[in-house]
Coordinates of N, CA, C and O in Angstrom, one line a residue:
X1 N 25.0 15.5 -1.9 CA 25.0 14.9 -3.2 C 23.7 15.4 -3.9 O 22.6 15.3 -3.4
X2 N 23.9 15.9 -5.2 CA 22.7 16.4 -5.9 C 22.6 15.6 -7.2 O 23.4 15.7 -8.1
X3 N 21.6 14.7 -7.3 CA 21.4 13.8 -8.4 C 20.3 14.3 -9.3 O 19.9 13.7 -10.3
X4 N 19.7 15.5 -9.0 CA 18.6 16.0 -9.7 C 18.8 16.2 -11.2 O 17.9 15.9 -12.0
X5 N 20.0 16.6 -11.6 CA 20.3 16.8 -13.0 C 20.6 15.5 -13.7 O 20.5 15.5 -14.9
X6 N 20.8 14.5 -13.0 CA 21.1 13.2 -13.6 C 19.9 12.7 -14.4 O 20.1 12.0 -15.4
X7 N 18.7 13.0 -14.0 CA 17.5 12.5 -14.7 C 16.8 13.5 -15.5 O 15.8 13.2 -16.2
X8 N 17.2 14.8 -15.4 CA 16.5 15.9 -16.0 C 16.3 15.7 -17.5 O 15.3 16.1 -18.1
X9 N 17.3 15.1 -18.2 CA 17.2 15.0 -19.7 C 16.3 13.9 -20.2 O 16.0 13.8 -21.4
X10 N 15.8 13.1 -19.3 CA 14.8 12.0 -19.7 C 13.4 12.6 -19.9 O 12.9 13.3 -19.0
X11 N 12.8 12.4 -21.0 CA 11.5 12.9 -21.2 C 10.6 11.9 -21.9 O 11.1 11.0 -22.5
X12 N 9.3 12.2 -21.8 CA 8.3 11.4 -22.4 C 7.1 12.3 -22.8 O 6.6 13.0 -21.9
X13 N 6.7 12.3 -24.0 CA 5.6 13.1 -24.5 C 5.8 14.6 -24.2 O 4.9 15.3 -23.7
X14 N 7.1 15.0 -24.3 CA 7.4 16.5 -24.1 C 7.5 16.9 -22.6 O 7.7 18.1 -22.3
X15 N 7.5 15.9 -21.7 CA 7.6 16.3 -20.3 C 8.8 15.6 -19.7 O 9.1 14.4 -20.0
X16 N 9.5 16.3 -18.8 CA 10.7 15.6 -18.2 C 10.1 14.7 -17.0 O 9.0 14.8 -16.7
X17 N 11.0 13.9 -16.5 CA 10.6 12.9 -15.4 C 9.9 13.6 -14.2 O 9.0 13.1 -13.7
X18 N 10.4 14.8 -13.9 CA 9.9 15.5 -12.7 C 8.5 16.0 -13.0 O 7.6 16.0 -12.1
X19 N 8.3 16.5 -14.2 CA 6.9 16.9 -14.5 C 5.9 15.7 -14.6 O 4.8 15.9 -14.1
X20 N 6.4 14.6 -15.0 CA 5.6 13.4 -15.1 C 5.2 13.0 -13.6 O 4.1 12.7 -13.4
X21 N 6.2 13.0 -12.7 CA 5.9 12.6 -11.3 C 4.9 13.6 -10.7 O 4.0 13.2 -10.1
X22 N 5.1 14.9 -11.0 CA 4.2 15.9 -10.4 C 2.8 15.6 -10.9 O 1.8 15.7 -10.1
X23 N 2.6 15.3 -12.2 CA 1.3 15.0 -12.7 C 0.7 13.8 -12.1 O -0.5 13.7 -11.7
X24 N 1.5 12.7 -12.0 CA 1.0 11.5 -11.3 C 0.6 11.7 -9.9 O -0.5 11.3 -9.5
X25 N 1.4 12.4 -9.1 CA 1.1 12.7 -7.7 C -0.2 13.5 -7.6 O -1.0 13.3 -6.8
X26 N -0.3 14.5 -8.5 CA -1.5 15.4 -8.4 C -2.8 14.6 -8.7 O -3.8 14.9 -8.2
X27 N -2.6 13.6 -9.6 CA -3.8 12.8 -10.0 C -4.1 11.6 -9.0 O -5.2 11.3 -8.7
X28 N -3.0 11.0 -8.5 CA -3.2 9.8 -7.7 C -2.8 9.9 -6.3 O -3.1 9.0 -5.5
X29 N -2.0 10.9 -5.9 CA -1.6 11.1 -4.5 C -0.7 10.0 -3.9 O -0.5 10.0 -2.7
X30 N -0.1 9.2 -4.8 CA 0.6 8.0 -4.2 C 2.0 8.0 -4.8 O 2.2 7.8 -6.0
X31 N 3.0 8.2 -3.9 CA 4.4 8.1 -4.4 C 4.7 6.7 -4.9 O 5.5 6.5 -5.8
X32 N 4.1 5.6 -4.3 CA 4.3 4.3 -4.7 C 3.8 4.1 -6.1 O 4.4 3.4 -7.0
X33 N 2.7 4.6 -6.4 CA 2.1 4.5 -7.8 C 3.0 5.3 -8.7 O 3.2 4.8 -9.9
X34 N 3.5 6.4 -8.3 CA 4.4 7.2 -9.2 C 5.7 6.4 -9.5 O 6.1 6.5 -10.7
X35 N 6.2 5.7 -8.5 CA 7.4 4.9 -8.8 C 7.1 3.8 -9.8 O 7.8 3.6 -10.8
X36 N 5.9 3.2 -9.7 CA 5.5 2.1 -10.6 C 5.3 2.7 -12.0 O 5.8 2.1 -13.0
X37 N 4.7 3.9 -12.1 CA 4.4 4.5 -13.4 C 5.7 4.9 -14.1 O 5.9 4.8 -15.3
X38 N 6.7 5.5 -13.3 CA 7.9 5.9 -13.9 C 8.7 4.6 -14.5 O 9.2 4.7 -15.6
X39 N 8.6 3.5 -13.8 CA 9.2 2.3 -14.3 C 8.5 1.8 -15.6 O 9.1 1.2 -16.4
X40 N 7.2 2.0 -15.7 CA 6.5 1.6 -16.9 C 6.8 2.5 -18.0 O 7.0 2.0 -19.2
X41 N 7.0 3.8 -17.8 CA 7.3 4.7 -18.9 C 8.7 4.6 -19.3 O 9.1 4.7 -20.5
X42 N 9.6 4.4 -18.3 CA 11.0 4.3 -18.5 C 11.5 2.9 -18.0 O 12.1 2.8 -16.9
X43 N 11.3 1.8 -18.8 CA 11.6 0.5 -18.3 C 13.1 0.2 -18.1 O 13.4 -0.7 -17.3
X44 N 14.0 1.1 -18.5 CA 15.4 0.9 -18.3 C 15.8 1.4 -16.9 O 16.9 1.1 -16.4
X45 N 14.9 2.1 -16.2 CA 15.2 2.6 -14.9 C 15.1 1.5 -13.9 O 14.1 0.7 -14.0
X46 N 16.0 1.4 -13.0 CA 15.9 0.4 -11.9 C 14.8 0.9 -10.9 O 14.4 2.1 -10.9
X47 N 14.4 0.1 -10.0 CA 13.5 0.5 -8.9 C 14.2 1.6 -8.1 O 13.5 2.6 -7.7
X48 N 15.4 1.5 -7.8 CA 16.1 2.5 -7.0 C 16.2 3.9 -7.8 O 15.9 4.9 -7.2
X49 N 16.4 3.8 -9.1 CA 16.4 5.1 -9.8 C 15.0 5.7 -9.9 O 14.8 6.9 -9.7
X50 N 14.0 4.9 -10.0 CA 12.6 5.4 -10.0 C 12.3 6.0 -8.7 O 11.6 7.1 -8.6
X51 N 12.7 5.4 -7.6 CA 12.4 5.9 -6.3 C 13.2 7.2 -6.1 O 12.6 8.1 -5.5
X52 N 14.4 7.3 -6.5 CA 15.2 8.5 -6.4 C 14.5 9.7 -7.1 O 14.4 10.8 -6.6
X53 N 14.0 9.4 -8.3 CA 13.3 10.4 -9.1 C 12.1 10.9 -8.3 O 11.9 12.2 -8.2
X54 N 11.3 10.0 -7.8 CA 10.1 10.5 -7.0 C 10.5 11.2 -5.7 O 9.9 12.2 -5.4
X55 N 11.6 10.8 -5.0 CA 12.0 11.5 -3.9 C 12.5 12.9 -4.2 O 12.1 13.9 -3.6
X56 N 13.3 13.0 -5.3 CA 13.7 14.3 -5.7 C 12.6 15.2 -6.1 O 12.5 16.4 -5.7
X57 N 11.6 14.7 -6.8 CA 10.5 15.5 -7.2 C 9.5 15.9 -6.1 O 8.9 16.9 -6.2
X58 N 9.4 15.1 -5.1 CA 8.4 15.3 -4.1 C 8.9 15.8 -2.7 O 8.1 16.0 -1.8
X59 N 10.2 16.0 -2.6 CA 10.8 16.5 -1.3 C 11.9 17.5 -1.6 O 12.2 17.8 -2.7
X60 N 12.5 17.9 -0.5 CA 13.6 18.8 -0.6 C 14.9 18.1 -0.8 O 15.9 18.8 -1.0
X61 N 14.9 16.8 -0.8 CA 16.1 16.0 -1.0 C 16.5 16.0 -2.4 O 15.7 16.0 -3.3
X62 N 17.8 15.9 -2.7 CA 18.3 15.9 -4.0 C 19.0 14.6 -4.4 O 19.6 14.5 -5.5
X63 N 18.8 13.6 -3.6 CA 19.3 12.2 -3.9 C 18.6 11.2 -2.9 O 18.1 11.6 -1.9
X64 N 18.6 10.0 -3.3 CA 18.1 9.0 -2.4 C 19.0 8.8 -1.2 O 18.5 8.6 -0.1
X65 N 20.2 9.0 -1.4 CA 21.2 8.9 -0.3 C 20.9 10.0 0.8 O 20.8 9.7 2.0
X66 N 20.6 11.2 0.4 CA 20.2 12.3 1.3 C 18.9 12.0 2.0 O 18.8 12.2 3.2
X67 N 18.0 11.5 1.3 CA 16.7 11.1 1.8 C 16.8 10.1 2.9 O 16.3 10.2 4.0
X68 N 17.6 9.0 2.6 CA 17.8 7.9 3.6 C 18.5 8.4 4.8 O 18.3 8.0 5.9
X69 N 19.4 9.4 4.6 CA 20.2 10.0 5.8 C 19.3 10.8 6.7 O 19.6 10.9 7.9
X70 N 18.2 11.2 6.2 CA 17.2 12.1 7.0 C 16.3 11.2 7.8 O 15.6 11.7 8.7
X71 N 16.2 9.9 7.4 CA 15.2 9.1 8.1 C 15.4 8.9 9.6 O 14.5 8.9 10.4
X72 N 16.7 8.6 10.0 CA 17.0 8.3 11.4 C 16.6 9.5 12.3 O 15.9 9.3 13.3
X73 N 17.0 10.7 12.0 CA 16.6 11.8 12.9 C 15.1 12.0 12.9 O 14.5 12.2 14.0
X74 N 14.4 11.7 11.8 CA 12.9 11.8 11.8 C 12.3 10.7 12.7 O 11.3 11.0 13.4
X75 N 12.8 9.5 12.6 CA 12.3 8.4 13.4 C 12.6 8.7 14.9 O 11.7 8.4 15.7
X76 N 13.7 9.2 15.2 CA 14.0 9.5 16.6 C 13.1 10.6 17.1 O 12.6 10.5 18.3
X77 N 12.8 11.6 16.3 CA 11.9 12.7 16.7 C 10.5 12.1 16.9 O 9.8 12.5 17.9
X78 N 10.0 11.3 16.0 CA 8.7 10.7 16.1 C 8.6 9.8 17.4 O 7.6 9.8 18.1
X79 N 9.6 9.0 17.7 CA 9.7 8.2 18.9 C 9.6 9.1 20.1 O 8.8 8.8 21.1
X80 N 10.3 10.2 20.1 CA 10.3 11.1 21.2 C 8.8 11.7 21.4 O 8.3 11.8 22.6
X81 N 8.2 12.1 20.3 CA 6.8 12.6 20.4 C 5.8 11.6 20.9 O 5.0 11.9 21.7
X82 N 6.0 10.4 20.4 CA 5.1 9.3 20.9 C 5.3 9.0 22.4 O 4.3 8.9 23.1
X83 N 6.5 9.0 22.9 CA 6.8 8.8 24.3 C 6.2 9.9 25.1 O 5.6 9.7 26.2
X84 N 6.4 11.1 24.7 CA 5.8 12.3 25.4 C 4.3 12.2 25.4 O 3.7 12.5 26.5
X85 N 3.7 11.8 24.4 CA 2.2 11.7 24.3 C 1.7 10.6 25.3 O 0.8 10.7 26.0
X86 N 2.5 9.4 25.3 CA 2.1 8.3 26.1 C 2.2 8.7 27.6 O 1.4 8.4 28.4
X87 N 3.3 9.5 28.0 CA 3.5 9.9 29.3 C 2.4 10.9 29.7 O 2.0 10.9 30.9
X88 N 2.1 11.8 28.8 CA 1.0 12.8 29.1 C -0.3 12.1 29.3 O -1.0 12.4 30.2
X89 N -0.6 11.0 28.6 CA -1.9 10.3 28.8 C -1.9 9.5 30.1 O -2.9 9.3 30.7
X90 N -0.7 9.0 30.5 CA -0.6 8.3 31.8 C -0.9 9.2 33.0 O -1.4 8.8 34.0
X91 N -0.4 10.5 32.8 CA -0.6 11.5 33.9 C -2.0 12.0 34.0 O -2.4 12.5 35.1
X92 N -2.8 11.7 33.1 CA -4.2 12.2 33.1 C -5.1 11.3 33.8 O -5.2 10.3 34.0

């Protein structure tokens, strides 16, 4: 699912939402702050929409649904790496 075009036409001070997010991230380094600022600039966006805009802007994902679908494999991989590290430390 590709929702990136869904928000592209929203702009503020001559910048689209993705340019705004990029600017916020470059200045503040915080996706959570970017979500908050997007909601301040565009008060009609829900929290979910603001989060989706930040996810689309800062990752390879094209929707919040795709992002959430990627979390489980990432968590499983991190759990595997942690277990391997713990076993390695036990053997030393």
